[in-house]
Amino acid sequence: MQILDGKKTANDIKKEIAIEVIALIKSGEKKPHLAAILVGSDGASETYVNAKVKACEKVGFNSSLVRFDSDVSEEELLAEINKINNNADIDGLIVQLPLPNHIDEMKVTETIFPSKDVDGFHPENIGRMALNLPTYLPATPAGILELLQRYHIETSGKHCVVVGRSNIVGLPMSILMAQKSYPGNCTVTLTHSRTQNLNEITKTADILIVALGKAEFVTADMLKEGVVIVDVGITRVKSEKTKSGWKLLGDVNFDSVKDKCSFITPVPGGVGPMTIAMLLKNTLISAKSKS
Ligand code: NDP
């Protein structure tokens, strides 16, 4: 079994981005600028947003973080998004999800200008992705493609099983893996909570991409020998062994599957860092499109 090392690969990508930022500045352009909006004080969301802001510093981007209390009105939030949309200094905008129940997430996503939607969630960008047109690919699926590519994983003609059909991971992943390109050209099965006989389907996977949000759900008995596993899941559980008091678990039971798979992304250190690297890459694309 070989680890698909997302942490190392993401660091390589960040170094490549940092070099491009230096070149941009040398040619008289401004630094790329990513803005993030955080609503409320959910611990996991705080962690993710802080990691994104820190990553911006590392590659030489500017970043701004706008915080709102969890009782912010939808109107106020949309007004802030519009302000950022119209701020020429800002290249990319992300709104950390999930949002409180009184705010319509789709309305928020649709309010972000597609040209600044570096998370790749806007319906226009999802449509362009589905048609294989240039766009911002959703960051997590894009990170998975990049990882498969950099490890030269063969995908053509393979059976790719995706578990989970969310708009931000499973659904776009299934579209991208079926596209006529590399990585892609897979025969794809998209599964979800209503899928019957899931174990029988996962057993036929050459590539298994798991994004359902249930800690250690996938075990060795669900797999065929030699499968490539991409574990997207992140569940925070309390731990007395870590400094933070939390540890992260994936959707795959690593110890159970490690002797059966050919490649696997670890949690942490797999898809998570790649997601952030792709967010930076999308922001750089946005900045360069204006230069
Ligand atoms: P969602 O909760 O939006 O979607 C979960 C999906 O899993 C749904 O489609 C659901 O089916 C399906 N599902 C639930 N239970 C089962 C089951 N028993 N069998 C088969 N399918 C099932 O999750 P996300 O896609 O947003 O996130 C998934 C996980 O990935 C989470 O742990 C999240 O934290 C993590 N994540 C990690 C990222 C990273 O950068 N590493 C980025 C984004 C997410 P149905 O549609 O029928 O309800």
XYZ file of C-alpha atoms and ligand atoms in Angstrom:
339
model
C 0.000 0.000 0.000
C 1.218 3.477 -0.871
C 0.055 6.678 0.786
C -1.303 9.426 -1.469
C 0.401 12.153 0.497
C -1.869 15.183 0.278
C 0.173 17.207 2.732
C 3.387 16.883 0.741
C 1.658 17.369 -2.617
C -0.199 20.436 -1.333
C 3.113 21.885 -0.120
C 4.630 21.295 -3.579
C 1.671 23.124 -5.156
C 1.979 25.997 -2.660
C 5.657 26.376 -3.580
C 4.695 26.514 -7.287
C 2.040 29.134 -6.525
C 4.473 31.211 -4.432
C 6.879 31.323 -7.402
C 4.068 32.539 -9.656
C 3.109 35.224 -7.137
C 6.680 36.544 -7.110
C 6.619 36.667 -10.928
C 3.270 38.518 -10.894
C 4.591 41.139 -8.490
C 7.800 41.524 -10.476
C 5.721 42.250 -13.563
C 3.995 45.083 -11.694
C 0.771 43.290 -10.753
C -0.771 43.293 -7.285
C -0.760 40.319 -4.920
C -3.710 37.920 -5.349
C -6.302 38.532 -2.612
C -8.695 35.967 -1.116
C -11.564 37.093 1.114
C -13.345 34.696 3.468
C -16.601 35.177 5.341
C -17.210 33.234 8.543
C -20.616 33.217 10.225
C -20.798 32.084 13.854
C -18.090 30.413 15.893
C -18.316 26.704 15.044
C -14.986 25.106 16.026
C -14.497 23.109 12.809
C -15.373 26.090 10.585
C -12.941 28.304 12.553
C -10.196 25.713 12.012
C -10.847 25.463 8.271
C -11.015 29.233 7.720
C -7.865 29.846 9.762
C -6.033 27.178 7.740
C -7.108 28.930 4.514
C -5.964 32.352 5.762
C -2.626 30.896 6.902
C -2.153 29.214 3.513
C -2.665 32.615 1.816
C 0.179 34.086 3.894
C 2.407 31.154 2.990
C 2.101 31.707 -0.766
C 2.295 35.497 -0.604
C -1.417 36.310 -1.108
C -3.323 38.996 0.726
C -6.310 37.720 2.669
C -9.186 39.223 4.589
C -11.515 37.511 7.003
C -14.954 39.013 7.637
C -16.717 37.628 10.703
C -20.403 37.774 11.527
C -22.309 36.561 14.585
C -24.544 33.562 13.947
C -27.666 35.764 14.156
C -26.598 37.954 11.217
C -29.498 38.535 8.823
C -29.397 37.086 5.337
C -29.746 40.614 3.971
C -26.655 41.842 5.826
C -24.632 38.843 4.654
C -25.686 39.304 1.026
C -24.828 43.016 1.260
C -21.287 42.141 2.394
C -20.930 39.657 -0.469
C -21.990 42.350 -2.921
C -19.487 44.763 -1.414
C -16.705 42.210 -1.953
C -18.015 41.371 -5.450
C -17.511 45.015 -6.354
C -14.123 45.418 -4.700
C -11.607 45.243 -7.553
C -8.772 44.482 -5.134
C -10.315 41.106 -4.168
C -9.883 38.175 -6.573
C -11.680 35.393 -4.754
C -14.430 35.083 -2.141
C -15.428 32.089 -0.068
C -18.223 31.817 2.462
C -17.446 29.049 4.938
C -20.244 26.463 5.071
C -22.390 25.376 6.820
C -24.410 28.525 7.475
C -27.088 28.944 10.171
C -30.519 27.562 9.215
C -32.123 30.987 8.703
C -29.728 31.714 5.822
C -30.353 30.223 2.387
C -27.013 28.694 1.332
C -27.952 28.546 -2.349
C -28.897 32.242 -2.329
C -25.511 33.021 -0.796
C -23.694 30.888 -3.378
C -25.612 32.495 -6.242
C -24.836 36.007 -4.978
C -21.070 35.519 -5.266
C -19.905 36.654 -8.720
C -18.983 33.506 -10.733
C -15.677 35.268 -11.556
C -14.828 35.405 -7.814
C -16.320 32.014 -6.870
C -13.000 30.282 -6.175
C -14.761 27.499 -4.252
C -16.371 26.581 -7.587
C -19.873 26.221 -6.078
C -21.818 28.734 -8.222
C -24.377 27.056 -10.541
C -22.748 28.764 -13.524
C -19.357 27.313 -12.645
C -20.845 23.869 -11.927
C -22.513 24.023 -15.369
C -19.235 24.962 -17.034
C -17.496 22.132 -15.163
C -20.135 19.640 -16.369
C -19.495 20.755 -19.964
C -15.713 20.561 -19.479
C -15.334 24.315 -20.140
C -12.671 26.434 -18.411
C -13.901 27.334 -14.918
C -13.052 27.146 -11.229
C -13.399 23.466 -10.363
C -14.830 22.826 -6.887
C -11.783 22.756 -4.641
C -12.137 19.288 -3.074
C -12.824 17.368 -6.315
C -10.065 19.407 -8.025
C -7.664 18.445 -5.231
C -8.502 14.774 -5.700
C -7.903 14.976 -9.472
C -4.569 16.693 -8.869
C -3.511 14.017 -6.386
C -4.460 11.171 -8.759
C -2.551 12.925 -11.546
C 0.609 13.622 -9.559
C 0.740 9.968 -8.421
C 0.121 8.801 -12.028
C -2.882 6.712 -11.007
C -4.414 5.022 -14.067
C -8.092 5.971 -14.351
C -9.061 5.178 -17.954
C -11.614 2.371 -18.164
C -11.605 1.887 -14.396
C -14.734 1.531 -12.309
C -14.908 4.521 -9.968
C -17.423 4.302 -7.137
C -18.268 7.568 -5.378
C -20.029 7.344 -2.012
C -22.009 10.523 -1.266
C -23.708 12.899 -3.714
C -23.299 16.336 -2.120
C -23.108 19.376 -4.396
C -19.598 20.186 -3.178
C -17.933 16.757 -3.282
C -19.702 13.600 -4.478
C -21.777 14.930 -7.366
C -19.034 17.009 -9.058
C -16.525 14.208 -8.399
C -18.723 11.738 -10.264
C -18.999 14.116 -13.240
C -15.253 14.788 -13.353
C -14.254 11.124 -13.135
C -16.543 10.325 -16.091
C -15.141 13.111 -18.290
C -13.193 12.382 -21.441
C -9.849 13.438 -19.970
C -7.135 12.390 -17.573
C -7.861 11.855 -14.730
C -11.239 10.640 -15.947
C -12.565 8.228 -18.546
C -13.892 6.110 -15.689
C -17.123 4.192 -15.589
C -18.711 5.892 -12.598
C -21.259 4.700 -10.049
C -22.591 7.430 -7.755
C -24.004 6.041 -4.506
C -25.914 7.643 -1.607
C -28.033 6.849 1.432
C -30.783 5.203 -0.666
C -28.369 2.918 -2.511
C -29.142 -0.743 -1.991
C -26.415 -3.342 -1.513
C -23.700 -0.688 -1.201
C -21.132 -3.322 -0.171
C -21.670 -5.259 -3.398
C -21.054 -2.078 -5.411
C -17.969 -0.932 -3.487
C -16.487 -4.420 -3.944
C -16.386 -3.800 -7.691
C -14.565 -0.454 -7.388
C -11.087 0.032 -8.833
C -11.160 3.569 -7.436
C -13.307 4.327 -4.380
C -13.985 7.943 -3.409
C -15.736 8.190 -0.060
C -17.475 11.396 1.077
C -20.354 10.624 3.386
C -19.266 12.025 6.749
C -19.509 8.816 8.799
C -16.311 8.011 10.671
C -14.581 4.744 9.684
C -17.605 3.575 7.683
C -15.623 1.695 5.013
C -13.974 -1.557 6.097
C -11.902 -4.215 4.303
C -14.881 -6.527 3.646
C -16.355 -3.812 1.348
C -13.339 -3.743 -0.990
C -11.611 -5.678 -3.678
C -7.866 -6.295 -3.534
C -5.772 -3.444 -4.960
C -8.412 -0.691 -4.876
C -7.311 2.971 -4.864
C -9.054 4.737 -1.960
C -9.683 8.460 -1.615
C -11.053 9.272 1.829
C -12.693 12.699 1.890
C -14.455 12.387 5.238
C -13.489 14.478 8.224
C -15.167 13.804 11.552
C -13.816 15.573 14.630
C -13.926 13.439 17.751
C -12.781 14.329 21.238
C -9.377 12.950 22.192
C -7.307 13.114 25.346
C -4.176 12.231 23.390
C -3.921 15.416 21.313
C -2.965 18.953 22.358
C -6.084 20.432 20.765
C -8.376 17.932 22.505
C -9.683 16.747 19.104
C -8.659 14.206 16.541
C -9.840 13.768 12.971
C -11.250 10.540 11.567
C -11.888 9.724 7.931
C -14.809 7.841 6.405
C -12.513 4.848 5.929
C -11.215 2.578 8.670
C -7.545 2.917 7.757
C -6.240 0.008 9.849
C -8.854 -2.337 8.437
C -8.206 -1.510 4.764
C -4.484 -0.724 4.656
C -3.369 -4.205 3.569
C -6.042 -4.535 0.906
C -5.714 -1.275 -1.050
C -2.947 -0.207 -3.442
C -3.146 3.526 -2.625
C -4.947 5.493 0.058
C -5.265 9.101 1.215
C -4.750 9.422 4.969
C -6.906 11.536 7.304
C -5.534 13.977 8.220
C -2.959 14.795 5.531
C -4.829 13.611 2.438
C -7.679 15.431 0.726
C -7.915 18.287 3.283
C -4.616 20.027 2.414
C -5.280 19.450 -1.301
C -8.616 21.291 -1.000
C -6.821 24.351 0.373
C -4.126 24.165 -2.313
C -6.814 24.150 -5.036
C -8.548 27.123 -3.460
C -5.268 29.024 -3.728
C -4.824 27.835 -7.309
C -8.306 29.094 -8.244
C -7.556 32.454 -6.602
C -4.313 32.718 -8.586
C -6.220 31.933 -11.821
C -8.689 34.698 -10.955
C -5.895 37.213 -10.238
C -4.046 36.303 -13.445
C -7.207 36.627 -15.538
C -7.218 40.341 -14.668
C -3.516 40.983 -15.198
P -23.057 15.773 2.985
O -23.559 15.501 4.359
O -23.508 16.989 2.262
O -23.385 14.508 2.072
C -23.216 13.217 2.520
C -23.599 12.256 1.440
O -23.402 10.938 1.926
C -25.072 12.364 1.022
O -25.170 12.296 -0.387
C -25.706 11.145 1.668
O -26.781 10.592 0.934
C -24.542 10.164 1.665
N -24.712 9.136 2.690
C -25.029 9.307 3.991
N -25.101 8.109 4.608
C -24.826 7.173 3.674
C -24.775 5.756 3.695
N -24.995 5.066 4.810
N -24.460 5.112 2.551
C -24.216 5.804 1.399
N -24.271 7.160 1.326
C -24.567 7.827 2.453
O -21.479 15.710 3.102
P -20.268 16.423 2.298
O -20.144 15.848 0.943
O -20.338 17.883 2.470
O -19.067 15.903 3.195
C -18.794 14.527 3.352
C -17.612 14.372 4.294
O -16.479 14.968 3.690
C -17.758 15.077 5.649
O -17.082 14.328 6.624
C -17.046 16.405 5.442
O -16.557 16.941 6.651
C -15.922 15.972 4.544
N -15.397 17.034 3.697
C -14.041 17.110 3.608
C -13.453 18.039 2.801
C -11.976 18.049 2.711
O -11.415 19.034 2.280
N -11.295 16.961 3.069
C -14.239 19.019 2.039
C -15.664 18.810 2.141
C -16.209 17.852 2.952
P -28.175 11.406 0.650
O -27.846 12.373 -0.441
O -29.105 10.357 0.237
O -28.525 12.073 1.954
